[in-house]
CSV table of C-alpha atoms in Angstrom, one decimal:
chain,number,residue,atom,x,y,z
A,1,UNK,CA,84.9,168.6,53.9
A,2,UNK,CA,81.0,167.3,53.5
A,3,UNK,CA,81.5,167.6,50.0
A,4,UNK,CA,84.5,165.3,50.2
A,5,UNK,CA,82.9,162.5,51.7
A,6,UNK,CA,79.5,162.6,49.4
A,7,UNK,CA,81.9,162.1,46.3
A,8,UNK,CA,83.5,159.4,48.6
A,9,UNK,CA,80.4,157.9,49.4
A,10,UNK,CA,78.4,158.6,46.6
A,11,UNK,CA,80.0,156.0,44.5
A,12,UNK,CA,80.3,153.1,47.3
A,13,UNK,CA,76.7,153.3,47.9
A,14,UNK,CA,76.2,153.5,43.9
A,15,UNK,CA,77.7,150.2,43.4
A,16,UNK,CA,76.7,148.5,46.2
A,17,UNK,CA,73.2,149.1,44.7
A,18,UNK,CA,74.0,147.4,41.7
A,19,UNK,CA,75.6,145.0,42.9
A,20,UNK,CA,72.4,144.3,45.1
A,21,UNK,CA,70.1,144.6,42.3
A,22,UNK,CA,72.2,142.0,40.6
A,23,UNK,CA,73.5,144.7,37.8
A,24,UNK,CA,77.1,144.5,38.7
A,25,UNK,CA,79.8,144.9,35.7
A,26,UNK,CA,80.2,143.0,33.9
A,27,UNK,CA,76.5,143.0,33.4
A,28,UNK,CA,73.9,139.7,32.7
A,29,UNK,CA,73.6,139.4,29.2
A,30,UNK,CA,69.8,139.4,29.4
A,31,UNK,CA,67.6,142.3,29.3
A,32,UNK,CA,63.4,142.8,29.6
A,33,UNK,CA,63.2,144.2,25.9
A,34,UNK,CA,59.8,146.8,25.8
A,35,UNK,CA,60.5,149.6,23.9
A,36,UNK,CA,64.0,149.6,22.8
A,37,UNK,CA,63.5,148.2,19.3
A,38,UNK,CA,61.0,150.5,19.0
A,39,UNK,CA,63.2,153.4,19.8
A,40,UNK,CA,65.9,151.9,17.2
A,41,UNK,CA,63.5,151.7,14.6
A,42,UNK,CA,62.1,154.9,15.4
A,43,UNK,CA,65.7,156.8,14.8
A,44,UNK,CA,66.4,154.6,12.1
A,45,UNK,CA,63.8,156.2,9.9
A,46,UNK,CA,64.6,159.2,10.8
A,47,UNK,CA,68.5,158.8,9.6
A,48,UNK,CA,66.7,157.5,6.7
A,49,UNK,CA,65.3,160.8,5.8
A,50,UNK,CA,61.5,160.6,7.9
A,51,UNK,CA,60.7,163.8,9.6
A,52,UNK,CA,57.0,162.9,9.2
A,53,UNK,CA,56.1,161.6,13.0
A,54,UNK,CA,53.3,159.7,11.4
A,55,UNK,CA,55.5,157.5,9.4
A,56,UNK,CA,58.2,156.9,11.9
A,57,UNK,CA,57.0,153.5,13.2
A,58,UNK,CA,57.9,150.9,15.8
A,59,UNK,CA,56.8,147.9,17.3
A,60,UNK,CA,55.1,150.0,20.0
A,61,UNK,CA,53.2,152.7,17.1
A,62,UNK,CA,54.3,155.9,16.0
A,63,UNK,CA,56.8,158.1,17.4
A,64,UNK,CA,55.2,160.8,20.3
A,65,UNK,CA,58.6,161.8,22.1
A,66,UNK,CA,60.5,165.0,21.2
A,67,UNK,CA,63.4,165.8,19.0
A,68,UNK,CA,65.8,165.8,21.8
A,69,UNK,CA,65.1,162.2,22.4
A,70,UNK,CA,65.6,161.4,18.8
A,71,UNK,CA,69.0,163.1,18.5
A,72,UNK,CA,70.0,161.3,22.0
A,73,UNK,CA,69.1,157.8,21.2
A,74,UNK,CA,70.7,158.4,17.5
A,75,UNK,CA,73.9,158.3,19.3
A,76,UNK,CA,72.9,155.3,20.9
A,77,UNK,CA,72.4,153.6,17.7
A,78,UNK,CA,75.4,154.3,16.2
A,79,UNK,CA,77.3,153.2,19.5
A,80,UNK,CA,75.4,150.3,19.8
A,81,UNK,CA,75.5,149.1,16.4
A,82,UNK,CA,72.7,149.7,14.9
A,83,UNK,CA,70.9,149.0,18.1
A,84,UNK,CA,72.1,145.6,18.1
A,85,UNK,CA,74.3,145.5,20.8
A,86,UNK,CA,72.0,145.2,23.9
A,87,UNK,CA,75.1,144.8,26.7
A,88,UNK,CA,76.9,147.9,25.0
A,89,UNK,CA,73.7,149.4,25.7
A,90,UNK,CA,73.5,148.2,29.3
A,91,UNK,CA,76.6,149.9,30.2
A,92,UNK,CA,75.9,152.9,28.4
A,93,UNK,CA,72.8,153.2,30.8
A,94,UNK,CA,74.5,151.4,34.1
A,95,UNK,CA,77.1,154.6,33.6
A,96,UNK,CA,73.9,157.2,33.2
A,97,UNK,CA,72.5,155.2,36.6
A,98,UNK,CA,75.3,156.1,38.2
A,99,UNK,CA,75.5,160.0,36.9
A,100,UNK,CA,72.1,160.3,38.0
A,101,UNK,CA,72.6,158.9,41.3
A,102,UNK,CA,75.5,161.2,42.4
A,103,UNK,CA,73.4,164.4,40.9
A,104,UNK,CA,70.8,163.2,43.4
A,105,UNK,CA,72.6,163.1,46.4
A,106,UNK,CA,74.2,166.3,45.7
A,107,UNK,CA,70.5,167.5,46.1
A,108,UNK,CA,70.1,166.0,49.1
A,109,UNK,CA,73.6,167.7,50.4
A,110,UNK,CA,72.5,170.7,49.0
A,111,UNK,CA,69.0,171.1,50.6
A,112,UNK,CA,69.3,169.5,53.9
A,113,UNK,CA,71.5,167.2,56.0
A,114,UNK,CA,72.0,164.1,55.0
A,115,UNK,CA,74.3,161.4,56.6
A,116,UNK,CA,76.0,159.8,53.6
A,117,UNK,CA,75.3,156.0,54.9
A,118,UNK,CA,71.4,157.2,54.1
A,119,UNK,CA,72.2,157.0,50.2
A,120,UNK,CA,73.9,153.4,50.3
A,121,UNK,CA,69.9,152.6,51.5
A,122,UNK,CA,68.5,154.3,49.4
A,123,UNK,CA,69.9,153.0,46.6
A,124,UNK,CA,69.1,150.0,47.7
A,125,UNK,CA,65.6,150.0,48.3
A,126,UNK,CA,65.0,151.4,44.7
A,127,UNK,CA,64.6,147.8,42.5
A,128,UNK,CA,62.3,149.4,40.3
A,129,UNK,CA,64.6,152.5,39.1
A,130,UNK,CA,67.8,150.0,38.3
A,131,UNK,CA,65.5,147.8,36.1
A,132,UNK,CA,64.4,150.7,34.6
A,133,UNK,CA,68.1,151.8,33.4
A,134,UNK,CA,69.4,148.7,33.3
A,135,UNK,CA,67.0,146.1,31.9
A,136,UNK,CA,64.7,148.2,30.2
A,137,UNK,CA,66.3,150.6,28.9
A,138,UNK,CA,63.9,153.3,28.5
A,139,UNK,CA,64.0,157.0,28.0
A,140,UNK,CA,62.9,157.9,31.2
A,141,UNK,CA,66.5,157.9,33.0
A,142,UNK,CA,67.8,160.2,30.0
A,143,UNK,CA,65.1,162.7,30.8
A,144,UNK,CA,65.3,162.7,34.1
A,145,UNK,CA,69.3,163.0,34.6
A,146,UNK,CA,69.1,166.2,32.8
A,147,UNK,CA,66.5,167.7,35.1
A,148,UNK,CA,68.2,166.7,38.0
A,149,UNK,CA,71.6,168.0,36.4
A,150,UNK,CA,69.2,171.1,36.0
A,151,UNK,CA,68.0,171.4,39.8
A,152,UNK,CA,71.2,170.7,40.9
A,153,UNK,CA,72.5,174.0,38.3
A,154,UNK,CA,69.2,175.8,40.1
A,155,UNK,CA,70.5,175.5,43.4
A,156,UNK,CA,74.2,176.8,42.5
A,157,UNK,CA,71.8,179.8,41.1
A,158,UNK,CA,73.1,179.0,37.7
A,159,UNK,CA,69.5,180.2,36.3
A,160,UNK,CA,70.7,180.1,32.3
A,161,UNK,CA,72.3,176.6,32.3
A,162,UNK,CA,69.6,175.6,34.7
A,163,UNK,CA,66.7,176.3,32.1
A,164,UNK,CA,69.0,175.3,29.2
A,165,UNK,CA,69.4,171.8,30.9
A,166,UNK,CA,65.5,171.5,31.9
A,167,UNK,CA,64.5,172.3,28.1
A,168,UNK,CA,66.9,169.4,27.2
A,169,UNK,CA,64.9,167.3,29.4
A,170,UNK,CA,61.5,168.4,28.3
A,171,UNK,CA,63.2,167.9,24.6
A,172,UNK,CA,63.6,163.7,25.4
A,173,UNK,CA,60.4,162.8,27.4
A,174,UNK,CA,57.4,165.3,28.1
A,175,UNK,CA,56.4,164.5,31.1
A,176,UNK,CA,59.3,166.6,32.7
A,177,UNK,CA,57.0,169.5,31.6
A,178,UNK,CA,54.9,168.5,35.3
A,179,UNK,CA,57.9,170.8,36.7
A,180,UNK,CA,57.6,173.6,34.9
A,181,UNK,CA,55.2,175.3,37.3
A,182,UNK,CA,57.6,174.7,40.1
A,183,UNK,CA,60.2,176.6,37.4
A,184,UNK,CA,58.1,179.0,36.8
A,185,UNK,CA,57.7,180.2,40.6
A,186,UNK,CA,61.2,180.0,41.2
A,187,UNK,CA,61.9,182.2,38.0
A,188,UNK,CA,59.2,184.9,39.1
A,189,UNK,CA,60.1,184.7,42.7
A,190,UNK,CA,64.1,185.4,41.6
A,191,UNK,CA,63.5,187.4,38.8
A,192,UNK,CA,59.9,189.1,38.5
A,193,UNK,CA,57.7,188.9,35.3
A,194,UNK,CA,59.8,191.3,33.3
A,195,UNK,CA,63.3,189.4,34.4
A,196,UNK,CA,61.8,185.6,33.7
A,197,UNK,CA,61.2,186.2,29.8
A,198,UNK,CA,65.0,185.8,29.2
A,199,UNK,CA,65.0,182.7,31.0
A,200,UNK,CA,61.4,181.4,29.8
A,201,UNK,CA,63.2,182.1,26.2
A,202,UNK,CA,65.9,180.1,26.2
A,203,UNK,CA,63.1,176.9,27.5
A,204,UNK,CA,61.0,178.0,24.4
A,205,UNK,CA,64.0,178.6,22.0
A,206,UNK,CA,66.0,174.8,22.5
A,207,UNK,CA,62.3,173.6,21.4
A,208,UNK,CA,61.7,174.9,18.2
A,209,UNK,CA,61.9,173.3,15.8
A,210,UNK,CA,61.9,169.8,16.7
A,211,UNK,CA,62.8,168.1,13.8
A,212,UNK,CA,62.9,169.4,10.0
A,213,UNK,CA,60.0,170.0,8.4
A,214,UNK,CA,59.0,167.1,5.8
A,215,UNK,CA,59.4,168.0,2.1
């Protein structure tokens, strides 16, 4: 019955938080460009056959994220023509701020109690994480929707999928690796040092290697 009402709320309070941050569909045609041509032109060289990181350039320098973020924000090229199309772009991401959302309040319901009005507030008292999907575009909300899909995959004690899904994240934007003591603990405390290794592998395995090797 709880349940039932987070998925009722959850979306209510997501939309009214777009709507407040003035990101409601169909979305302003404007955007606060930083690094997203960087990204394009980052993947672009690499579908052109650059595995060197050195040589894959942007406005903003070289590449320094991971192969997961590559692969991810390949798709987005090709769905967004090339990179080109910026509002194709901002619904691609208002959808991901919306996924992340409701995997964030299922920790909340998860954890401790949590009357469902609290998440239409807090949704809308955070400005600075619907410019950051929806106007900037960065990387940061793919990263961190994967490690939130992964504590959420934690708590149902779903300990494979769980460190599958946190490599994934560590794969897009490194500083998801500021977690992995707190996955470490959890993984010794369940498991002990002999039962973690399996788990510990399959963070270490989803890493390597990153891209091809340069010829």
């Amino acid at each position: 019955m709880a349940a039932a009402r987070l998925a009722r709320a959850a979306p209510t309070a997501a939309g009214a938080a777009l709507h407040a941050a003035g990101g409601r569909l169909p979305l302003p045609g404007g955007d606060t460009e930083i690094d997203w041509k960087a990204y394009m032109a980052q993947v672009e060289g690499v579908i052109n056959g650059t595995y060197d990181y050195t040589q894959l350039q942007g406005d903003t320098g070289p590449l320094v994220y991971p192969a997961g973020f590559v692969y991810i924000f390949m798709g987005l090229y090709y769905a967004t023509g090339r990179g080109t199309d910026i509002r194709m772009a901002q619904h691609i991401f208002a959808v991901l701020y919306l996924a992340t959302l409701l995997l964030v309040f299922l920790i909340y319901h998860q954890t401790c109690k949590v009357p469902p009005f609290v998440f239409f507030f807090m949704c809308c008292a955070s400005y600075r994480v619907h410019s950051i999907f929806v106007l900037r575009l960065f990387n940061d909300p793919v990263a961190m929707a994967l490690l939130f899909l992964s504590i959420n995959l934690l708590l149902a004690r779903r300990w494979g999928w769980g460190c599958c899904c946190f490599s994934l994240a560590v794969s897009v934007k490194m500083n998801v690796l500021l977690f992995a003591p707190g996955l470490l603990f959890l993984l010794l405390m369940q498991f002990g040092f002999r039962g973690a290794l399996p788990k510990l592998g399959i963070c270490a395995v989803l890493q390597v290697p990153p891209l091809p090797s340069p010829s």
